[in-house]
PDB file of C-alpha atoms and ligand atoms in Angstrom:
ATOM      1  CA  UNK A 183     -20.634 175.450-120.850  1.00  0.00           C
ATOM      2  CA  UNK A 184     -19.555 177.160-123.833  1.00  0.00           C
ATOM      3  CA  UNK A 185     -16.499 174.621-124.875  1.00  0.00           C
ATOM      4  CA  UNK A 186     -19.294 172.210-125.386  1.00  0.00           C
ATOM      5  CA  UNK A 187     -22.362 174.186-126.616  1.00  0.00           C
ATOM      6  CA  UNK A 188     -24.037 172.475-129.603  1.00  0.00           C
ATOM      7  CA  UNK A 189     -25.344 174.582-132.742  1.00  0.00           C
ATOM      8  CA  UNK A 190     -28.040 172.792-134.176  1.00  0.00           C
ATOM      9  CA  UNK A 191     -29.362 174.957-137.112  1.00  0.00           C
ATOM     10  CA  UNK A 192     -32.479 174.117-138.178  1.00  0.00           C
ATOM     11  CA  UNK A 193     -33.486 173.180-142.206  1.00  0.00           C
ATOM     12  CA  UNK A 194     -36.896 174.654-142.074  1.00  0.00           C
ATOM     13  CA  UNK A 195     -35.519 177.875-142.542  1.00  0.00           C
ATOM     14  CA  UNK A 196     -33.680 176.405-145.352  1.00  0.00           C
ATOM     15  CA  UNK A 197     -34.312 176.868-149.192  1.00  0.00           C
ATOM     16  CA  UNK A 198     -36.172 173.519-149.664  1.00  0.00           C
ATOM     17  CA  UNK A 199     -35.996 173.864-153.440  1.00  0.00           C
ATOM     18  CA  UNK A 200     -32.003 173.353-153.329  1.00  0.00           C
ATOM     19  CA  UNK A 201     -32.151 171.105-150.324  1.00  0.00           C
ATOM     20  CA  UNK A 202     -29.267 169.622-150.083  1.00  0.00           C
ATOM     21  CA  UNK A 203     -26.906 171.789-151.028  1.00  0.00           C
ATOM     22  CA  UNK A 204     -28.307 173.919-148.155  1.00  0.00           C
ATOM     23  CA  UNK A 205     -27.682 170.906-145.933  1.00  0.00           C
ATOM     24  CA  UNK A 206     -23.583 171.021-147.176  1.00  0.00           C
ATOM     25  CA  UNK A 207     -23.287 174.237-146.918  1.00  0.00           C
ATOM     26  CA  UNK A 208     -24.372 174.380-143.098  1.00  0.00           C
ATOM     27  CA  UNK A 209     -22.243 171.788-142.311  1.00  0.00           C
ATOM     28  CA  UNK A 210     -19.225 173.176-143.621  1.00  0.00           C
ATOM     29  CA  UNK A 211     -20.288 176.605-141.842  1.00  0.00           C
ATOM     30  CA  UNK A 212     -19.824 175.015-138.104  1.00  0.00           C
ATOM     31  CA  UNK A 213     -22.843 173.429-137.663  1.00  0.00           C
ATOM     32  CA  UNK A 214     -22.565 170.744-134.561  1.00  0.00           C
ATOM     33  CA  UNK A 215     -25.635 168.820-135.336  1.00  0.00           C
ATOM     34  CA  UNK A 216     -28.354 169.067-138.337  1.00  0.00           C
ATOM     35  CA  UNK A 217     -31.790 169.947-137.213  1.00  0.00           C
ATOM     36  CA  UNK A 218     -35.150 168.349-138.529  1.00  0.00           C
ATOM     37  CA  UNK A 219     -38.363 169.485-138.020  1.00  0.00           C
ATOM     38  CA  UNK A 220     -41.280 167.099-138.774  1.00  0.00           C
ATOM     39  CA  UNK A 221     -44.206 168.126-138.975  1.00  0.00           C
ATOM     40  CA  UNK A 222     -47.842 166.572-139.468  1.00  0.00           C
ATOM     41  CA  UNK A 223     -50.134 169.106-140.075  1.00  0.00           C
ATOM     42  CA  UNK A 224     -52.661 167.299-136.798  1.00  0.00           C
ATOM     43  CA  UNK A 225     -49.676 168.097-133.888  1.00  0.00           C
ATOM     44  CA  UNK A 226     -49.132 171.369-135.470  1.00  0.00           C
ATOM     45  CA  UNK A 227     -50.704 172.969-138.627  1.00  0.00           C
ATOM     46  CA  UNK A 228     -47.774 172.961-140.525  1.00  0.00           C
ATOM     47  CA  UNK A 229     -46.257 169.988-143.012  1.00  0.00           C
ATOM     48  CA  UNK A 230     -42.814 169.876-143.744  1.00  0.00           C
ATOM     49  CA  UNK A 231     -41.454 166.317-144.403  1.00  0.00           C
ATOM     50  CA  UNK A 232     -41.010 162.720-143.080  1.00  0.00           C
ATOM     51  CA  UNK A 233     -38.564 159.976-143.606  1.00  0.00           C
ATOM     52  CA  UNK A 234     -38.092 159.761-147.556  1.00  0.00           C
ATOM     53  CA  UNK A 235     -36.393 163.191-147.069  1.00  0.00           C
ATOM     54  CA  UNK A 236     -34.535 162.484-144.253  1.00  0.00           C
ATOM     55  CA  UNK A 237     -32.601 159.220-145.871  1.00  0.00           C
ATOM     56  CA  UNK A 238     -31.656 161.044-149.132  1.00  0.00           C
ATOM     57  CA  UNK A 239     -29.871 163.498-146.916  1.00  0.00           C
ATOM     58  CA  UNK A 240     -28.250 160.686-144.805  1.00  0.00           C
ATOM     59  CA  UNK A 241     -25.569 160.465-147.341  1.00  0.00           C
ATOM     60  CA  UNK A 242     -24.193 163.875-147.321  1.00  0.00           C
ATOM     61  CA  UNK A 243     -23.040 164.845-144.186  1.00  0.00           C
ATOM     62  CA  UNK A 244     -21.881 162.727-141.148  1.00  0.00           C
ATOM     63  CA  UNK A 245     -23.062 165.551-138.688  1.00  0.00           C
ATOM     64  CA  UNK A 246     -25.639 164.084-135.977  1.00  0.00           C
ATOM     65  CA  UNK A 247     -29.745 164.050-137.293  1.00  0.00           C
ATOM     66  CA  UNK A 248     -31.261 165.678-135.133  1.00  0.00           C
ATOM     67  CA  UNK A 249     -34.823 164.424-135.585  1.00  0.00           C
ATOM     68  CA  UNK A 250     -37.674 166.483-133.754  1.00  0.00           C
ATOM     69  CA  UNK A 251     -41.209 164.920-134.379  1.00  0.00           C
ATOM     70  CA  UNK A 252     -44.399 167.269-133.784  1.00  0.00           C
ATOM     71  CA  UNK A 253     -46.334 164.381-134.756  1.00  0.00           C
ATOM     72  CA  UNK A 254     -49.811 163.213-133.119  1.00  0.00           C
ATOM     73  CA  UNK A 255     -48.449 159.590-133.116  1.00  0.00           C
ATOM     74  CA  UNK A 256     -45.233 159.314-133.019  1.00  0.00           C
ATOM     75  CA  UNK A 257     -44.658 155.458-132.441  1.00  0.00           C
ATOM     76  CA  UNK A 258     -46.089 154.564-135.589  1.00  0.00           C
ATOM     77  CA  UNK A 259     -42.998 155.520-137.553  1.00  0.00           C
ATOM     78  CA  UNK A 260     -40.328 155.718-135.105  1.00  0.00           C
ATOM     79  CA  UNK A 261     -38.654 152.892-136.964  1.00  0.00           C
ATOM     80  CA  UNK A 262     -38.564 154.865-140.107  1.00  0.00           C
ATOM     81  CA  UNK A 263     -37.186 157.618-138.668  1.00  0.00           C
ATOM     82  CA  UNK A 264     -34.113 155.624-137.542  1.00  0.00           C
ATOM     83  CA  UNK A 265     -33.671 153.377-140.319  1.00  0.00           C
ATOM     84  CA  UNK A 266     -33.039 157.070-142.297  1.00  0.00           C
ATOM     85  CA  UNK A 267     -30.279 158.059-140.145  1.00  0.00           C
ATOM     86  CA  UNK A 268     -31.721 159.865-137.195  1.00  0.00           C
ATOM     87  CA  UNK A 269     -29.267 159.958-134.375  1.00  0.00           C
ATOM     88  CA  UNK A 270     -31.451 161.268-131.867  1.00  0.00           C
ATOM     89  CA  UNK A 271     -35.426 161.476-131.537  1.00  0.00           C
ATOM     90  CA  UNK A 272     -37.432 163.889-129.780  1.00  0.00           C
ATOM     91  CA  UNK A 273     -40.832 163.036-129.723  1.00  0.00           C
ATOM     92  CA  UNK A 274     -43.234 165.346-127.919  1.00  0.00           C
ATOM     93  CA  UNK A 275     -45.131 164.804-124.481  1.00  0.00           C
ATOM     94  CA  UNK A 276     -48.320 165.755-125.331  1.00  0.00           C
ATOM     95  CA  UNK A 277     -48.433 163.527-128.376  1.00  0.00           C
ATOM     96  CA  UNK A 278     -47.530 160.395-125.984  1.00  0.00           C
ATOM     97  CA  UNK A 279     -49.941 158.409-124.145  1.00  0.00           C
ATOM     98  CA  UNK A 280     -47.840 156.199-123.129  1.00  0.00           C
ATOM     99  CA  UNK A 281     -44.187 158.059-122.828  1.00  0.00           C
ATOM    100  CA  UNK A 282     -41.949 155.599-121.287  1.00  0.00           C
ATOM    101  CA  UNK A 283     -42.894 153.093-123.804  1.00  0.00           C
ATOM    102  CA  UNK A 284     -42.700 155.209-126.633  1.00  0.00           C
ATOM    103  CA  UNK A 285     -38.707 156.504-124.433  1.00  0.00           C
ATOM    104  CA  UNK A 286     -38.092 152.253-124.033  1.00  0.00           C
ATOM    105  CA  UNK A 287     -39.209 151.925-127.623  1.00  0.00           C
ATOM    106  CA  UNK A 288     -36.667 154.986-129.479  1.00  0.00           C
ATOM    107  CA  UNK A 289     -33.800 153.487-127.153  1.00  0.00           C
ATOM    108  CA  UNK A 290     -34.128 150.123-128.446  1.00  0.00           C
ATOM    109  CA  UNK A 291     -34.373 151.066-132.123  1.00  0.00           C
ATOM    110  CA  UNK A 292     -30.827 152.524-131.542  1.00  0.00           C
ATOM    111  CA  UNK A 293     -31.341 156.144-130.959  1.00  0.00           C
ATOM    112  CA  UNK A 294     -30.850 158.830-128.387  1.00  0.00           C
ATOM    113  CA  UNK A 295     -33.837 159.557-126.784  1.00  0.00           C
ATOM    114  CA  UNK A 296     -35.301 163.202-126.773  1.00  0.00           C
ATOM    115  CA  UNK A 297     -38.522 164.871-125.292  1.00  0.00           C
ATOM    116  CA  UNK A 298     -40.235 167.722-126.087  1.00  0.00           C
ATOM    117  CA  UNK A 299     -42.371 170.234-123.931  1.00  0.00           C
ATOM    118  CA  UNK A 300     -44.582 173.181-125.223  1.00  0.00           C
ATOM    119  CA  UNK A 301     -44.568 176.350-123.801  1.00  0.00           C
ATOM    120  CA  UNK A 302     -47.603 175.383-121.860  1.00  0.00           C
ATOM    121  CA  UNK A 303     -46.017 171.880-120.520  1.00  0.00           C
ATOM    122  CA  UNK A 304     -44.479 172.374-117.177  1.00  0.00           C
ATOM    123  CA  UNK A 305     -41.458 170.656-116.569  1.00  0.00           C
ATOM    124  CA  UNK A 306     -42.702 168.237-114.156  1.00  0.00           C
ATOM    125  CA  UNK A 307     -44.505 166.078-116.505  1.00  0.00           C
ATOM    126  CA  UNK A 308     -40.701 164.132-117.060  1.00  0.00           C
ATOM    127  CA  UNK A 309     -39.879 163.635-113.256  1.00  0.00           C
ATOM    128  CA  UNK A 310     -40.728 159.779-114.083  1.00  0.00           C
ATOM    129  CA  UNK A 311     -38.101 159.385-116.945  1.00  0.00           C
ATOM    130  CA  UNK A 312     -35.486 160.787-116.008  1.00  0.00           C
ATOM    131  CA  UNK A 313     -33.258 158.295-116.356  1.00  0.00           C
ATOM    132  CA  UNK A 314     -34.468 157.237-119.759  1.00  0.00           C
ATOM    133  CA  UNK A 315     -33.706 160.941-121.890  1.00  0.00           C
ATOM    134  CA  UNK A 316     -30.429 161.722-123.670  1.00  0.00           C
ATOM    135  CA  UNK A 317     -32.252 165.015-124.306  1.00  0.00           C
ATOM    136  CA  UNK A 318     -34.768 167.932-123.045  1.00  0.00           C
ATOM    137  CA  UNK A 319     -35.894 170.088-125.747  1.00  0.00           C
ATOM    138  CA  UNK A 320     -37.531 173.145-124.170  1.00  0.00           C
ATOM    139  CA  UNK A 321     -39.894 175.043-126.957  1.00  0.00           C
ATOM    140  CA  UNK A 322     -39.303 178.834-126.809  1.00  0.00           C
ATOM    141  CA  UNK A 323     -41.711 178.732-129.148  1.00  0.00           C
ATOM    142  CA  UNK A 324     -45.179 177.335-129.866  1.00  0.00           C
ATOM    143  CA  UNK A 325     -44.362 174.713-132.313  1.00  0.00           C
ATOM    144  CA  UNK A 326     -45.298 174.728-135.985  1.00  0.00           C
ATOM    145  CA  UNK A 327     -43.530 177.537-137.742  1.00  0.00           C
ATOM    146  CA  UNK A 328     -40.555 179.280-137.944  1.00  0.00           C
ATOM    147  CA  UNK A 329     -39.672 183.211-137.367  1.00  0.00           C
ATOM    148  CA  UNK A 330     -41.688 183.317-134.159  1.00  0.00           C
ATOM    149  CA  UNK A 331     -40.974 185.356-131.068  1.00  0.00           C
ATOM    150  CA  UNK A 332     -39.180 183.970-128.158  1.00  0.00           C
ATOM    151  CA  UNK A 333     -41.339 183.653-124.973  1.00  0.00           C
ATOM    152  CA  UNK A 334     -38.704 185.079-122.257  1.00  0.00           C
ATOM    153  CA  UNK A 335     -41.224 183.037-119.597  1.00  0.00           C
ATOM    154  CA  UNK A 336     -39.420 180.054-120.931  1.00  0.00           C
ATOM    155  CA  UNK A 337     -35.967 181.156-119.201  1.00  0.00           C
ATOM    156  CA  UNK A 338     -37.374 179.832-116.093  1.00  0.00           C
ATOM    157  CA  UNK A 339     -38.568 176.386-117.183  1.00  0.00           C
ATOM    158  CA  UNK A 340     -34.665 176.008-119.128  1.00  0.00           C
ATOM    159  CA  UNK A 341     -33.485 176.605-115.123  1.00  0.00           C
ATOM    160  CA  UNK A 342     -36.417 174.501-113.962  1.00  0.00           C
ATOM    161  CA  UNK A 343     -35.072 171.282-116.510  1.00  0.00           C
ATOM    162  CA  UNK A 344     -31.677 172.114-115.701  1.00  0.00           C
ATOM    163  CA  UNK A 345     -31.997 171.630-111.485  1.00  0.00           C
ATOM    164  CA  UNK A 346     -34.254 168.620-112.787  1.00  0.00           C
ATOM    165  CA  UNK A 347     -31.999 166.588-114.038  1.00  0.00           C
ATOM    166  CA  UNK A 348     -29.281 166.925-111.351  1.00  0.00           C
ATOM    167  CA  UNK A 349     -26.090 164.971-112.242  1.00  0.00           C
ATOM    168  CA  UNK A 350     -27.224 163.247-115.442  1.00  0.00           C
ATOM    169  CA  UNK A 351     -25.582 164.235-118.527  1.00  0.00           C
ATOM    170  CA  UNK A 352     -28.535 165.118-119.809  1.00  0.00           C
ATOM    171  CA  UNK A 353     -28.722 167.883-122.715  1.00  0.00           C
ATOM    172  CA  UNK A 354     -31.016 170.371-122.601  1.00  0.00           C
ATOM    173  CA  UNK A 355     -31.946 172.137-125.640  1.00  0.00           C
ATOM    174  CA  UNK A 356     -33.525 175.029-126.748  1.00  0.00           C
ATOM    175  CA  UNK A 357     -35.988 175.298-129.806  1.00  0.00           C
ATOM    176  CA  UNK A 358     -37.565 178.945-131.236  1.00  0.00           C
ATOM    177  CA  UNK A 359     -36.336 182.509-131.579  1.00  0.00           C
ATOM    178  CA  UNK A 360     -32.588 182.095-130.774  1.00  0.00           C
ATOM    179  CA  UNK A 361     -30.452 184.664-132.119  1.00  0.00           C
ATOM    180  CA  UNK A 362     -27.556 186.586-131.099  1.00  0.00           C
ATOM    181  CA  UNK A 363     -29.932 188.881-128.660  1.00  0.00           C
ATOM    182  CA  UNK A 364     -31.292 185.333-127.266  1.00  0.00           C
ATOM    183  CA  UNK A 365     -28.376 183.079-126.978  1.00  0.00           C
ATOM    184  CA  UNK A 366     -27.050 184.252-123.673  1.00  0.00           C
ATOM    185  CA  UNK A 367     -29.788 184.568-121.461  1.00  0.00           C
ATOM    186  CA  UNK A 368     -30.776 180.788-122.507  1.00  0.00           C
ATOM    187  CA  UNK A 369     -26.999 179.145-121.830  1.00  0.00           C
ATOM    188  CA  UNK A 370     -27.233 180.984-118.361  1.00  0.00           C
ATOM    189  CA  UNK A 371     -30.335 179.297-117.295  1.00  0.00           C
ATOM    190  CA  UNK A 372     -28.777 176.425-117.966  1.00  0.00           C
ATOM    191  CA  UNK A 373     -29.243 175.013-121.896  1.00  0.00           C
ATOM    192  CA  UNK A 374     -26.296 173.413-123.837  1.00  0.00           C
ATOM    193  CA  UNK A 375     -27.711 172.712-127.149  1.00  0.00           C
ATOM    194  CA  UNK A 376     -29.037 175.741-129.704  1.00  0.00           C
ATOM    195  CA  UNK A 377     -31.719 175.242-132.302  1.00  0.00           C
ATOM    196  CA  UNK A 378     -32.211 178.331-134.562  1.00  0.00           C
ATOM    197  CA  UNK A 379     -33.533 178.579-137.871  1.00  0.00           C
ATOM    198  CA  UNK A 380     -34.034 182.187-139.272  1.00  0.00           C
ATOM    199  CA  UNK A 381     -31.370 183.681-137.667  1.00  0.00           C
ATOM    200  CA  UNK A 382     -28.704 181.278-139.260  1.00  0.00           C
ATOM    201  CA  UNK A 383     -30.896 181.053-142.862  1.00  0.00           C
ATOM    202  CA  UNK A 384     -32.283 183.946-143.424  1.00  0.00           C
ATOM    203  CA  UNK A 385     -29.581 186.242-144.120  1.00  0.00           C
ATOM    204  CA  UNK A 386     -25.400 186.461-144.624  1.00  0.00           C
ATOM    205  CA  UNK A 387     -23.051 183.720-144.538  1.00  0.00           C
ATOM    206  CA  UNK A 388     -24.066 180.902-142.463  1.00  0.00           C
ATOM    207  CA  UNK A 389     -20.635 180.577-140.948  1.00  0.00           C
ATOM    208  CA  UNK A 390     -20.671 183.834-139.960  1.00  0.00           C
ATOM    209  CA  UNK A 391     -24.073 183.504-138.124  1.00  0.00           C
ATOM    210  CA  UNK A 392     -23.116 179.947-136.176  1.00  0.00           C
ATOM    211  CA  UNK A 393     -20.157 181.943-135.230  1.00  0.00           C
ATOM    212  CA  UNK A 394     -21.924 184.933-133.682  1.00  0.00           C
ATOM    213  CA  UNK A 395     -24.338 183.170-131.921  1.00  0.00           C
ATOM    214  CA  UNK A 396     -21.673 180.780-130.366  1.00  0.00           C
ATOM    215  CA  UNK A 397     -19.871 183.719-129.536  1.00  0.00           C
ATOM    216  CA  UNK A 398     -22.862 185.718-127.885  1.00  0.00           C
ATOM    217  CA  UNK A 399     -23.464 182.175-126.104  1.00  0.00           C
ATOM    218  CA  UNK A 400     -20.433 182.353-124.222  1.00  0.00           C
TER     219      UNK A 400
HETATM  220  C1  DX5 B 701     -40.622 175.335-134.588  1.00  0.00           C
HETATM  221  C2  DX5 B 701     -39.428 174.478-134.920  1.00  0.00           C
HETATM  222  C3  DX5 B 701     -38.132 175.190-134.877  1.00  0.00           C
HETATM  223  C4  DX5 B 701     -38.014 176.325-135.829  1.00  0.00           C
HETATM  224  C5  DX5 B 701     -37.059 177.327-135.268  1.00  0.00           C
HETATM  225  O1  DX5 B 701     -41.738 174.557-134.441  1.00  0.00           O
HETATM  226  O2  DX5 B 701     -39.347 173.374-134.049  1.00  0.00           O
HETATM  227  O3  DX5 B 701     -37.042 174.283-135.028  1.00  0.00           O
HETATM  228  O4  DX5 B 701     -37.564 175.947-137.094  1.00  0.00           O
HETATM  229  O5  DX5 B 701     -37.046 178.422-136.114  1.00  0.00           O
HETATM  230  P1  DX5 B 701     -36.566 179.855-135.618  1.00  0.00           P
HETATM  231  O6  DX5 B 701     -35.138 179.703-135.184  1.00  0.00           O
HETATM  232  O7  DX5 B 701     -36.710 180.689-136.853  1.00  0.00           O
HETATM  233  O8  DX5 B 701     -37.451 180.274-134.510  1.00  0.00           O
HETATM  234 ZN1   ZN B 702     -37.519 172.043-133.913  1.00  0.00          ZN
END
């Protein structure tokens, strides 16, 4: 588990004035894939940014997008989303009426398909696309803001998405107050891929932080 753990730091703990240098920097400090959190102010109350941003980072790192929408509707801009260089797209449950389409829809644009559940989503709610998700992002969080406490309750669904998917190499992430103290008790229910903001922005080296949160992973 921990040979192939992604490290997906996220840039909304970044210093959004000096953008993307921050970007650089975290790349060259270990990070597996780069982390974007959209946000529409109607999903969540928070704005951050959409796909203008996204393409004038495109060009200065070749680490994997990592695009997570908390958007109310996200099919009416998946294109855009791809056409700036995500690599994958998580789109949320609760913001999808119609979720296979929206899954059949992502996959046909070009990009790995991701789903997101809140805290309050059980697990259950993807038993009918399985087979369509590259990706399970589990919130630890409630989604909107950074800094946040992580809800230990969530351990259980990580295990719960993890028996889920059985043999399928899906990955199954983990979004919202990881840190060092965090790290191991969510790779032993069963996630593979790390999203953490604060604790790789917020303070000393960001090399040094990837590092000890890979390390406390293992
Ligand atoms: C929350 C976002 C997270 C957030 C994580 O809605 O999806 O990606 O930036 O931040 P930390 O690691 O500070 O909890
Ligand atoms: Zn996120």
């Amino acid at each position: 588990m921990c040979d192939d753990l992604i490290i997906a730091p996220s840039i909304l703990a970044a210093d959004f004035s000096k953008i993307g240098e921050e970007v650089v920097k975290v790349d060259e400090a270990g990070a597996d894939w780069i982390h974007l959190d959209v946000m529409d102010g109607h999903f969540v109350p928070n704005l951050t940014f959409g796909p203008p941003l996204i393409k004038s980072l495109r060009s200065l790192t070749k680490k994997i997008f990592d695009t997570h929408l908390m958007v109310s509707n996200p099919d009416d801009l998946l294109e855009d989303y791809v056409i700036a260089g995500s690599d994958i797209i998580t789109v949320h449950v609760e913001a999808c009426p119609n979720l296979s389409q929206t899954l059949g829809c992502i996959r046909e644009l070009g990009s790995k398909v991701g789903v997101a559940l809140k805290p309050e989503t059980p697990v259950s709610e993807l038993e009918n696309v399985l087979d369509y998700l590259d990706l399970i992002l589990v919130m630890t969080v409630n989604p909107g803001f950074g800094g946040q406490g992580f809800i230990p309750e969530m351990l259980d669904k990580v295990s719960a998405a993890r028996a889920l998917i059985g043999d399928r190499p899906t990955t199954i992430q983990v979004d919202g107050g990881i840190s060092i103290e965090t790290a191991k008790r969510v790779t032993s229910a069963g996630a593979n891929a790390l999203v953490a903001g604060s604790a790789i922005f917020n303070h000393g080296p960001y090399s040094e932080n990837i590092a000890a949160i890979r390390t406390a992973s293992c």
